[in-house]
mmCIF file of C-alpha atoms in Angstrom:
data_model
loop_
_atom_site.group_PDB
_atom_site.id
_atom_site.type_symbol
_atom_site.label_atom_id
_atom_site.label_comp_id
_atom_site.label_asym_id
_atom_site.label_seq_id
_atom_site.Cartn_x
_atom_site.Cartn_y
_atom_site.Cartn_z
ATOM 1 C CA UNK A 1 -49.782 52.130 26.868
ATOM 2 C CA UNK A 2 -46.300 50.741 27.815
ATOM 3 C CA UNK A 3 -48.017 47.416 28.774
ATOM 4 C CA UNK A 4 -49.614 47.323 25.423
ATOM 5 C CA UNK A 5 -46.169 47.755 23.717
ATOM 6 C CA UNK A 6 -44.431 45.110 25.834
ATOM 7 C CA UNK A 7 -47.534 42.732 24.905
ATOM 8 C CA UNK A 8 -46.751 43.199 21.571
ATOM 9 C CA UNK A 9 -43.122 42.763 21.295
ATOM 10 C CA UNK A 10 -44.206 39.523 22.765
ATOM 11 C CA UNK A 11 -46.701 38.713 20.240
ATOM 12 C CA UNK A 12 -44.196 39.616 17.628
ATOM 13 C CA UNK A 13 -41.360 37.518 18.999
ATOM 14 C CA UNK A 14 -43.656 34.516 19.297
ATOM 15 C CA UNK A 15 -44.759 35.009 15.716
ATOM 16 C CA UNK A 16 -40.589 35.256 14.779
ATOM 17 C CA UNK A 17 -40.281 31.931 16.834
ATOM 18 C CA UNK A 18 -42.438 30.342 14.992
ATOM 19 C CA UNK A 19 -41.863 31.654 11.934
ATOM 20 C CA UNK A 20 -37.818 31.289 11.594
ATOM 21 C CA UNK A 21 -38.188 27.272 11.964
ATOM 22 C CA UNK A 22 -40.471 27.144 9.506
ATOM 23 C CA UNK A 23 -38.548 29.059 6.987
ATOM 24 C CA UNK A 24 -35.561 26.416 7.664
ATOM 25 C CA UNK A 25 -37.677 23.651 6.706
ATOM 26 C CA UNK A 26 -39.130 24.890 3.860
ATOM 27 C CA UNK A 27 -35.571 26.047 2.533
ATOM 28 C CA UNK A 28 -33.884 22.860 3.627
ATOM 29 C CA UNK A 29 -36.505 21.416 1.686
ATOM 30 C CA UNK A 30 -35.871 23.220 -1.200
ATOM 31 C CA UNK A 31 -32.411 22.313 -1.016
ATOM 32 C CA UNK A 32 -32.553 18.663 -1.266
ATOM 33 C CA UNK A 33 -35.355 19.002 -3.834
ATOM 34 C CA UNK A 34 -33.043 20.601 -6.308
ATOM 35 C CA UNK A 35 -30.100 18.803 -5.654
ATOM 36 C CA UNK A 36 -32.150 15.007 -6.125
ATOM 37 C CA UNK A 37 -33.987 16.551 -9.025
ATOM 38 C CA UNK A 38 -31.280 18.510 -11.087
ATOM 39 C CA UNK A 39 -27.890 17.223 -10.188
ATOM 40 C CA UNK A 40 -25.532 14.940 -12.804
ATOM 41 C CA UNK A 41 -25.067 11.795 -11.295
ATOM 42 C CA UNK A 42 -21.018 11.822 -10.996
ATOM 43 C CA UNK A 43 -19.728 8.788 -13.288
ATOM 44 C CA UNK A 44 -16.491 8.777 -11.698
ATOM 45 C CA UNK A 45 -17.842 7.570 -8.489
ATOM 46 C CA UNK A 46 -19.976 4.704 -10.194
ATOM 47 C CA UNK A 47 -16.529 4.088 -12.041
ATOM 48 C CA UNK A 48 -14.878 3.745 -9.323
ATOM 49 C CA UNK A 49 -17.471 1.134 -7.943
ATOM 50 C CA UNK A 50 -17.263 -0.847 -11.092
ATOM 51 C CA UNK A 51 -13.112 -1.441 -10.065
ATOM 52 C CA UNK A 52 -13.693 -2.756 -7.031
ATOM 53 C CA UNK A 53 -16.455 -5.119 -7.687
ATOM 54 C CA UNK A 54 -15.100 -8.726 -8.213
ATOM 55 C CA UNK A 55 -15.454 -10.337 -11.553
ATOM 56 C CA UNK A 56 -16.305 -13.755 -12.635
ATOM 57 C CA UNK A 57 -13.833 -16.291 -11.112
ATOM 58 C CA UNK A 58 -13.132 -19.419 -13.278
ATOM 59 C CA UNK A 59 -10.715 -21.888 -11.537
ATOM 60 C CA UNK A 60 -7.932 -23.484 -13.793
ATOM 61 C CA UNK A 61 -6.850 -25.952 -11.671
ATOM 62 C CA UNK A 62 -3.214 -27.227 -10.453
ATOM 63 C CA UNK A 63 0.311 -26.889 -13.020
ATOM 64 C CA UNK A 64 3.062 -28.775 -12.181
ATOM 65 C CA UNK A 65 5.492 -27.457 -14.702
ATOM 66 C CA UNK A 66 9.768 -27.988 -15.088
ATOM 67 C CA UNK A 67 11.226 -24.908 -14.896
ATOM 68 C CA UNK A 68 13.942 -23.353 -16.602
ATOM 69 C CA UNK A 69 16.844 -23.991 -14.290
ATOM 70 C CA UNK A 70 20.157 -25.550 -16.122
ATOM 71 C CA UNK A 71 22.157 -26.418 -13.276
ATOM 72 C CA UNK A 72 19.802 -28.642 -11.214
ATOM 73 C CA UNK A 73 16.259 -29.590 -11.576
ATOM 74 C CA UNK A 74 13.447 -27.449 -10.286
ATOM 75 C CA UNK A 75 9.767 -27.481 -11.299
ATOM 76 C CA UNK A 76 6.858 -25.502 -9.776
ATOM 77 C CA UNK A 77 3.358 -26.609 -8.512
ATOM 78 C CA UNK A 78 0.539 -23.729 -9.053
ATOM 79 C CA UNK A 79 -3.357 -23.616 -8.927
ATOM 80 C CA UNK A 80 -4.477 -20.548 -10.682
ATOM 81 C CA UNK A 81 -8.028 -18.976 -11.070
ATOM 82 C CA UNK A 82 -8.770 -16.290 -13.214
ATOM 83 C CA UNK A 83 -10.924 -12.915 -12.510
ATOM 84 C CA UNK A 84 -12.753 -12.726 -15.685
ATOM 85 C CA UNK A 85 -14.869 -9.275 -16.936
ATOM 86 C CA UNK A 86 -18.556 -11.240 -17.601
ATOM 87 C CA UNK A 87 -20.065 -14.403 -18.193
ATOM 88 C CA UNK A 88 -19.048 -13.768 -21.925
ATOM 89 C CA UNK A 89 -15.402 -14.059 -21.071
ATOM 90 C CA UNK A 90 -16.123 -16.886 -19.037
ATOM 91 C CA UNK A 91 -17.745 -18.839 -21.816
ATOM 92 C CA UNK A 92 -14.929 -18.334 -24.076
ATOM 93 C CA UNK A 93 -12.737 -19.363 -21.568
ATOM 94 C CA UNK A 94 -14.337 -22.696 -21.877
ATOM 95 C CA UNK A 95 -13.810 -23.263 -25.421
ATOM 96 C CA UNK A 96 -10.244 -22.211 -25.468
ATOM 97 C CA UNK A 97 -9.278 -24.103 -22.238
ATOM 98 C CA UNK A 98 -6.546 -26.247 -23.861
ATOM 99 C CA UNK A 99 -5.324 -22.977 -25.439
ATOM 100 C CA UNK A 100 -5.658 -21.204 -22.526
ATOM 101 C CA UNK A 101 -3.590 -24.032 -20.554
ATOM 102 C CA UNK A 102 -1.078 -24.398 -23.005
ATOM 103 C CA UNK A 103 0.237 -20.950 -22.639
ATOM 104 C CA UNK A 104 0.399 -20.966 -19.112
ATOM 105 C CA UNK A 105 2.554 -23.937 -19.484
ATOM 106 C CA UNK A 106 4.583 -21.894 -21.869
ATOM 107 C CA UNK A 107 5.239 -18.999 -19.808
ATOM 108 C CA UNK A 108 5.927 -20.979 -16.271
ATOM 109 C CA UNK A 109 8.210 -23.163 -17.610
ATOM 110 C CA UNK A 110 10.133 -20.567 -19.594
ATOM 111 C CA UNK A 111 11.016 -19.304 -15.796
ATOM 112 C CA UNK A 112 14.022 -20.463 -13.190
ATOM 113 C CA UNK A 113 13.444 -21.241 -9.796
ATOM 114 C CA UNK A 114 15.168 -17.520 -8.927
ATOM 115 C CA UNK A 115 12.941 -15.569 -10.560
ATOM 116 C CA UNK A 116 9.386 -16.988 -9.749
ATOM 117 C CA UNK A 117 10.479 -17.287 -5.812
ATOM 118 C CA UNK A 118 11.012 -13.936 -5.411
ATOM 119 C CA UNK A 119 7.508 -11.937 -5.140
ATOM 120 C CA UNK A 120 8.729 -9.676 -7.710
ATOM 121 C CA UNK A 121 8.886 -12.241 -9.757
ATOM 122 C CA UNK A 122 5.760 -13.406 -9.795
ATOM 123 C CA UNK A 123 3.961 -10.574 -10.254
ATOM 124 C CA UNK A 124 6.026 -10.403 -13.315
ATOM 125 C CA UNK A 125 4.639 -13.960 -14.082
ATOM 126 C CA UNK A 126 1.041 -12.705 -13.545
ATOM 127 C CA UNK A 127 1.294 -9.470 -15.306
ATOM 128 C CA UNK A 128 2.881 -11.609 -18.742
ATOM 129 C CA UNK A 129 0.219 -14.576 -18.291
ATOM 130 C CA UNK A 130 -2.541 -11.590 -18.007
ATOM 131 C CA UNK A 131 -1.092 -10.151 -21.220
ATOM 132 C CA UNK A 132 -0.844 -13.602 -22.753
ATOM 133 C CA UNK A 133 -3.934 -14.517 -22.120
ATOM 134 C CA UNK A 134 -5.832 -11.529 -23.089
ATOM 135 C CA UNK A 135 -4.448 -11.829 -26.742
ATOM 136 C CA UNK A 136 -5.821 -15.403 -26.974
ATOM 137 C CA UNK A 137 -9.081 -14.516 -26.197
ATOM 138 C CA UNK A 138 -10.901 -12.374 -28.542
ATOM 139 C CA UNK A 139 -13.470 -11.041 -25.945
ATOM 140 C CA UNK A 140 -9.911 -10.270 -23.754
ATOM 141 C CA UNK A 141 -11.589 -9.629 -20.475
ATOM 142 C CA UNK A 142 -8.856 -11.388 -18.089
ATOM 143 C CA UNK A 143 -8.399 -8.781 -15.178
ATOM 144 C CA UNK A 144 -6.228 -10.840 -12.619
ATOM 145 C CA UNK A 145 -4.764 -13.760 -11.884
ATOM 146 C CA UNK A 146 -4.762 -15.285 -8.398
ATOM 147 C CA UNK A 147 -2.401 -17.952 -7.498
ATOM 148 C CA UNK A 148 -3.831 -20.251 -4.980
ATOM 149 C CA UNK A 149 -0.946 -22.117 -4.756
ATOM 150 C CA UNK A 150 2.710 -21.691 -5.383
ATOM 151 C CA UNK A 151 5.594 -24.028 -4.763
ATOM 152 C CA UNK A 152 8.879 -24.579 -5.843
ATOM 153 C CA UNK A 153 11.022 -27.165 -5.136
ATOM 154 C CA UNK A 154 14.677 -27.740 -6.559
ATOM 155 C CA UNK A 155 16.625 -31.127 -6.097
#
């Protein structure tokens, strides 16, 4: 009689063995079905991903503008591309290029040699030609500017 007990807690631990696994599974299972099946996607993430993926670039070319200086010449060589929003930006880009250009030419030579040397300075320059630029275009749609190239050079 004992032996028959002891073969049974066997059997019964075996069956718990196999059993407790099983169970896991089947709730781990569950889990993931419920969480692929009934959870919100979370829009700040895909937000988030929309930042930091890079825009259309449109290359503007090379400015040589005077600046502002009174007391001795100075003028400024920069190559700026833009980081436009879409293709739709980019087209009206193109058909406001001399626009577009002109106002760059604007705001750089409204500047002095100081101010666009220091790096403070030109992201100052790049935050106003941003601005400017977005009110020119109706689509707006500039998010950066990216100077290429920037010299100054005072005689």
């Amino acid at each position: 009689m004992a032996e028959e007990k002891v073969e049974e807690k066997k059997g019964s631990k075996k069956k718990i063995l196999f059993i407790l696994p099983v169970l896991a599974l089947l709730l781990a299972g569950a889990g993931g079905a419920y969480i692929f099946l009934f959870k919100k996607p979370n829009k700040e993430k895909e937000n988030k991903v929309n930042l930091y993926q890079v825009g259309v670039m449109f290359d503007l070319g090379v400015f040589t503008v005077n600046l502002a200086d009174t007391n001795t010449d100075a003028y400024a060589r920069v190559a700026i591309t833009l980081e436009l929003s879409n293709e739709k930006v980019r087209q009206e880009v193109d058909k406001r290029l001399p626009i577009i250009k002109d106002a760059i030419i604007d705001v750089i030579s409204s500047k002095t040699s100081d101010f666009v040397r220091t790096p403070e300075g030109r992201e100052s320059l790049r935050l106003e030609l941003i601005k400017r630029l977005n009110i020119i275009l109706v689509e707006g749609g500039v998010r950066n500017i990216y100077f290429t190239e920037f010299v100054v050079q005072t005689s």
